[in-house]
CSV table of C-alpha atoms in Angstrom, one decimal:
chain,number,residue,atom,x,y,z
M,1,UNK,CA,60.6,216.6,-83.6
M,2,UNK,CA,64.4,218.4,-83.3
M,3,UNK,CA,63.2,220.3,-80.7
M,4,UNK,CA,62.6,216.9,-78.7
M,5,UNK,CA,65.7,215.3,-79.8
M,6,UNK,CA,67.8,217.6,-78.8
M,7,UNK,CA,65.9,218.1,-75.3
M,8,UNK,CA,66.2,214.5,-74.9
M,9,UNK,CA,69.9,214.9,-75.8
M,10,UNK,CA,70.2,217.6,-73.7
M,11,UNK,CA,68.5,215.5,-70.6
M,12,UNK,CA,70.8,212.6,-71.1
M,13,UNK,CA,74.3,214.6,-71.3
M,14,UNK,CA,76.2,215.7,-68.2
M,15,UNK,CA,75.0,219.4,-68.8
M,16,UNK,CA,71.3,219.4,-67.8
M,17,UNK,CA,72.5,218.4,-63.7
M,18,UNK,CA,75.6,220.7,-64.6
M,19,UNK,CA,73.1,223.6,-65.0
M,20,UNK,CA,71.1,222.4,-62.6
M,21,UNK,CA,74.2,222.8,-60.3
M,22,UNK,CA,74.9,226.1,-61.7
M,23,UNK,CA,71.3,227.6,-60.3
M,24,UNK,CA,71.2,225.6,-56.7
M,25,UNK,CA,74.8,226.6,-56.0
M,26,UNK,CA,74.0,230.5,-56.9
M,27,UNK,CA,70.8,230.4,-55.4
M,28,UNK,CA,72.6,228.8,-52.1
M,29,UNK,CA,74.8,231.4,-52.1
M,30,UNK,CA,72.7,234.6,-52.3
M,31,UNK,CA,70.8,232.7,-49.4
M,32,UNK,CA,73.7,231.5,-47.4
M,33,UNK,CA,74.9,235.2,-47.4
M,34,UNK,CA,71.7,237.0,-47.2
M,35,UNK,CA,71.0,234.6,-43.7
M,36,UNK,CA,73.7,235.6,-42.0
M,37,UNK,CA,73.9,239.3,-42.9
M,38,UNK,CA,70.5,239.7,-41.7
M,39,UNK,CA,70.9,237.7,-38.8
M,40,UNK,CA,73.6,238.3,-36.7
M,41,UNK,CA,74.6,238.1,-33.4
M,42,UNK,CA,74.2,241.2,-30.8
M,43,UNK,CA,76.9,240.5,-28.3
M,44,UNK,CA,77.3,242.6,-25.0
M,45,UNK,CA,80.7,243.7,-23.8
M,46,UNK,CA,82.3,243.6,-20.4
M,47,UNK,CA,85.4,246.0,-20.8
M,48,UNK,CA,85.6,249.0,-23.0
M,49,UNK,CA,88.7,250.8,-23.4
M,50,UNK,CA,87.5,254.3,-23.8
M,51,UNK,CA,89.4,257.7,-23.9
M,52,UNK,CA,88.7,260.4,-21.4
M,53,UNK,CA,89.9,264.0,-22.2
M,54,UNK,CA,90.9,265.4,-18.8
M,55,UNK,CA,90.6,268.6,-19.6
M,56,UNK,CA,88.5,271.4,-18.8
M,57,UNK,CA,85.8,269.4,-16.2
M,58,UNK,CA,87.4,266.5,-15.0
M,59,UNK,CA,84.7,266.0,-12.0
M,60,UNK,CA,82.3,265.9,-14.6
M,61,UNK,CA,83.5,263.5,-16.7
M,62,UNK,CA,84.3,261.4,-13.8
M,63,UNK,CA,80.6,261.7,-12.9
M,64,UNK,CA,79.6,260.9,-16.0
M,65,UNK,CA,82.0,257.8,-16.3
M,66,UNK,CA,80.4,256.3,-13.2
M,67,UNK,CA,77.2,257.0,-14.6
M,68,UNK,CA,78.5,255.0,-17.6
M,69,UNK,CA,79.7,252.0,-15.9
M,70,UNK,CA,76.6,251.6,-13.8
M,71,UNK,CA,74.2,251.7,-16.6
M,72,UNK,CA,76.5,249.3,-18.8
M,73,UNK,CA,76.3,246.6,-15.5
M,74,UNK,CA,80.6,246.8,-17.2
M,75,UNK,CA,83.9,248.6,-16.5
M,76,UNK,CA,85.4,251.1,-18.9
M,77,UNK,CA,88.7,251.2,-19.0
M,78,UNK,CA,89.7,254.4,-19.0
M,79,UNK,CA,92.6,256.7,-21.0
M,80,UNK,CA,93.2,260.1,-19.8
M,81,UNK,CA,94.2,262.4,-23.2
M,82,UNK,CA,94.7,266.5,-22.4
M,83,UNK,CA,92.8,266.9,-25.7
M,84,UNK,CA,90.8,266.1,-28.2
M,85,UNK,CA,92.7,265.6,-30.9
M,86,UNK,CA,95.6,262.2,-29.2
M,87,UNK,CA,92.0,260.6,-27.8
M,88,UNK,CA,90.8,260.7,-31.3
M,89,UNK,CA,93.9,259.4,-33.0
M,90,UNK,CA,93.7,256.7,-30.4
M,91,UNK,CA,90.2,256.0,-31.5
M,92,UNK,CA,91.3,255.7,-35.2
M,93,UNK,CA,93.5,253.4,-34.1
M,94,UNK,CA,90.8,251.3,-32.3
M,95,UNK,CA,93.2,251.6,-28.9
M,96,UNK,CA,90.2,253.0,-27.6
M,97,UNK,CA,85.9,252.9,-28.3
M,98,UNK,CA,85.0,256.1,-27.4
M,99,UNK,CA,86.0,259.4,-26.2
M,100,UNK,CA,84.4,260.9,-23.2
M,101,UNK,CA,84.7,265.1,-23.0
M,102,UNK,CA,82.9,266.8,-20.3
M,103,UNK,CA,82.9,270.8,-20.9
M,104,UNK,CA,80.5,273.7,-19.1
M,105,UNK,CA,77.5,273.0,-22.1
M,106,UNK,CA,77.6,269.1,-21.2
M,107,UNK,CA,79.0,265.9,-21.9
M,108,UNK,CA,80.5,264.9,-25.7
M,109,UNK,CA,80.7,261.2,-26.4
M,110,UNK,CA,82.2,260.1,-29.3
M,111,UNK,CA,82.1,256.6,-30.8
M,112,UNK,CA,83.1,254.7,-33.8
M,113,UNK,CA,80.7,252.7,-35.0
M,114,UNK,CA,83.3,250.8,-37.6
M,115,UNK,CA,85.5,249.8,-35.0
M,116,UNK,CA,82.9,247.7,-33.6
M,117,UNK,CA,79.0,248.2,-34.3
M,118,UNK,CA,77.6,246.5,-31.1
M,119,UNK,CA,80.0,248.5,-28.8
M,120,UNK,CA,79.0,252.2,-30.1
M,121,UNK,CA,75.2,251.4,-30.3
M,122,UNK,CA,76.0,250.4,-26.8
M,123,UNK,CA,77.4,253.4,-25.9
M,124,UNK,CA,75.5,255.8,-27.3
M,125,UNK,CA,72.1,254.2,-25.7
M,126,UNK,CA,73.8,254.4,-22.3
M,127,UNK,CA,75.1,257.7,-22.5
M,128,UNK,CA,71.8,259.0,-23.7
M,129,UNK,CA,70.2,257.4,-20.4
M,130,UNK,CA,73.1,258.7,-18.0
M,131,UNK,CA,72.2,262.1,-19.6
M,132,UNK,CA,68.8,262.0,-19.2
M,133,UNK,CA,68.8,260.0,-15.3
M,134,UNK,CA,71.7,263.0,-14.4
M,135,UNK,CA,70.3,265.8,-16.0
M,136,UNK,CA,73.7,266.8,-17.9
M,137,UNK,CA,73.1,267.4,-21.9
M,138,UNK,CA,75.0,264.1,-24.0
M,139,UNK,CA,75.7,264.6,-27.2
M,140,UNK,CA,76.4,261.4,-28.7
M,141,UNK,CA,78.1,261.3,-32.1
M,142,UNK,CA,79.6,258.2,-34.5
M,143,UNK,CA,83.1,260.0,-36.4
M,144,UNK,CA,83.8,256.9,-37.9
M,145,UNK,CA,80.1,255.2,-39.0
M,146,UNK,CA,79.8,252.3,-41.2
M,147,UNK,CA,78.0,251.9,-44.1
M,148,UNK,CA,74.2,251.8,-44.4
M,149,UNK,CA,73.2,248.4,-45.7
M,150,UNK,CA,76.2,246.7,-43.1
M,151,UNK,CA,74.6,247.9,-39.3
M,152,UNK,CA,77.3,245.2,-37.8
M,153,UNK,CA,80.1,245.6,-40.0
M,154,UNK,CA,80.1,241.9,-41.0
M,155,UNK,CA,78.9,241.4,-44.4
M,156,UNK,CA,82.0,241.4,-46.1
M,157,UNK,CA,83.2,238.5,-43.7
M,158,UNK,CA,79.8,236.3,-44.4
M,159,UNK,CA,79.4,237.1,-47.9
M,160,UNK,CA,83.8,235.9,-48.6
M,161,UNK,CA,82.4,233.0,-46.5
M,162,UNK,CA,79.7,232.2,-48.7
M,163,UNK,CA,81.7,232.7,-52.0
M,164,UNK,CA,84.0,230.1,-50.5
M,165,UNK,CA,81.6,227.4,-49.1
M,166,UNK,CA,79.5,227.5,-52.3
M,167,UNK,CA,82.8,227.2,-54.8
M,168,UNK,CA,83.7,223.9,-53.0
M,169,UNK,CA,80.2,222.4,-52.8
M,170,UNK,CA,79.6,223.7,-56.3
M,171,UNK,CA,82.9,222.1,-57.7
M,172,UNK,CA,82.6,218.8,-55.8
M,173,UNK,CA,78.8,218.7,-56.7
M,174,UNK,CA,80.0,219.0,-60.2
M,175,UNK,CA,82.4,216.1,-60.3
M,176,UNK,CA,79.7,213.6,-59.2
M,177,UNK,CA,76.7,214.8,-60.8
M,178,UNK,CA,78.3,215.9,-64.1
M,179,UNK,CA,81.5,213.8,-64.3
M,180,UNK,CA,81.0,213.5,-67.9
M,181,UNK,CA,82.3,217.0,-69.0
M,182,UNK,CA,85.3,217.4,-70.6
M,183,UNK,CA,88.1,219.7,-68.3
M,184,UNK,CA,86.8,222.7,-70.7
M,185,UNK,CA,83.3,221.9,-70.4
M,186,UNK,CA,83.9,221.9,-66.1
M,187,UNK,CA,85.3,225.2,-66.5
M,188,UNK,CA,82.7,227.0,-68.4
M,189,UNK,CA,80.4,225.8,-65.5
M,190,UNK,CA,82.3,226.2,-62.9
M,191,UNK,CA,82.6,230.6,-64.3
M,192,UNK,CA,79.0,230.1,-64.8
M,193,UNK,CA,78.0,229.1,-61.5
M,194,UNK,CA,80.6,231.6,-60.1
M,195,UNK,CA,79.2,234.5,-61.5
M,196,UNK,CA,75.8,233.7,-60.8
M,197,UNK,CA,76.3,233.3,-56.9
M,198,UNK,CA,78.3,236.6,-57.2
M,199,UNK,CA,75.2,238.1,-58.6
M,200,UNK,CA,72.9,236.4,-56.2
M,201,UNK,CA,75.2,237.2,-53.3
M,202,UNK,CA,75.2,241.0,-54.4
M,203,UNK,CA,72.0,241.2,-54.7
């Protein structure tokens, strides 16, 4: 008979839709995240800044660049660099997406999969297929890859937009469904419901 009183205390105070709140908005969040982290957008570029190091076989590269360009149906927009090592501070400094460096073994293509996902898978498929179509050995290496569970290098973006959209909806959903806490009472929940989505959104 307690047990029933105080469920039936429980069912008429503000905390039983205040919990309720607390599960839909973490549950919401993990999802909200989890939708767009697993679902993202591919998009194809048209102009890629790219670094060619002009030294030893510049016909080559040349070749190779054409080859490039024609398979990507784009343009690159090319850097010359007399080495290796300003084209690949110029990558880290994402003034360029890839370095192109033709030598007697072949052709070395360097990309940098954190400066922009879509644009290295790119060109390391094409490269690969200019390679094979040309007969010219590509060897195709990320120097700056990004994590394994973030292919597109986005999650962090959609999982601060989840945390964000769920703590309004979550607070506002609060104040009309459980406008009967006290300002102590809306705090616990609102830390409740904010850990929880953290959780769910980690997860």
């Amino acid at each position: 008979l307690a047990l029933r009183e105080r469920w039936e205390a429980y069912k008429n105070s503000p905390f039983l839709p205040a919990t309720v709140l607390v599960l839909i908005v973490a549950a919401a969040a993990g999802l909200f995240a989890g939708s767009y982290t697993y679902a993202m957008a591919n998009p194809t570029p048209h102009r890629i800044p790219a670094a060619l190091v002009t030294q030893p076989e510049v016909a080559r590269g040349e070749a190779f660049v054409a080859g490039m360009e024609k398979a990507l149906d784009a343009s690159l927009e090319l850097h010359d660099y007399p080495d290796v090592a300003d084209a690949r501070r110029a990558l880290d400094e994402q003034k360029v997406f890839t370095i192109i460096r033709a030598s007697d073994d072949g052709v070395a293509l360097d990309v940098a999969g954190a400066s922009g996902a879509s644009v290295a898978e790119l060109l390391g498929k094409a490269g690969i297929e200019v390679g094979d179509a040309t007969g010219v050995e590509v060897t195709v290496r990320d120097v700056k890859p990004l994590q394994r569970g973030d292919p597109r290098g986005l999650a962090l973006f959609y999982i601060s937009l989840a945390a964000v959209i769920m703590g309004f909806l979550g607070a506002i959903q609060l104040s009309v469904h459980a406008h009967g806490l006290n300002p102590a009472e809306r705090i616990a929940f609102t830390v409740a419901y904010a850990l929880l989505g953290g959780f769910a959104i980690a997860a």
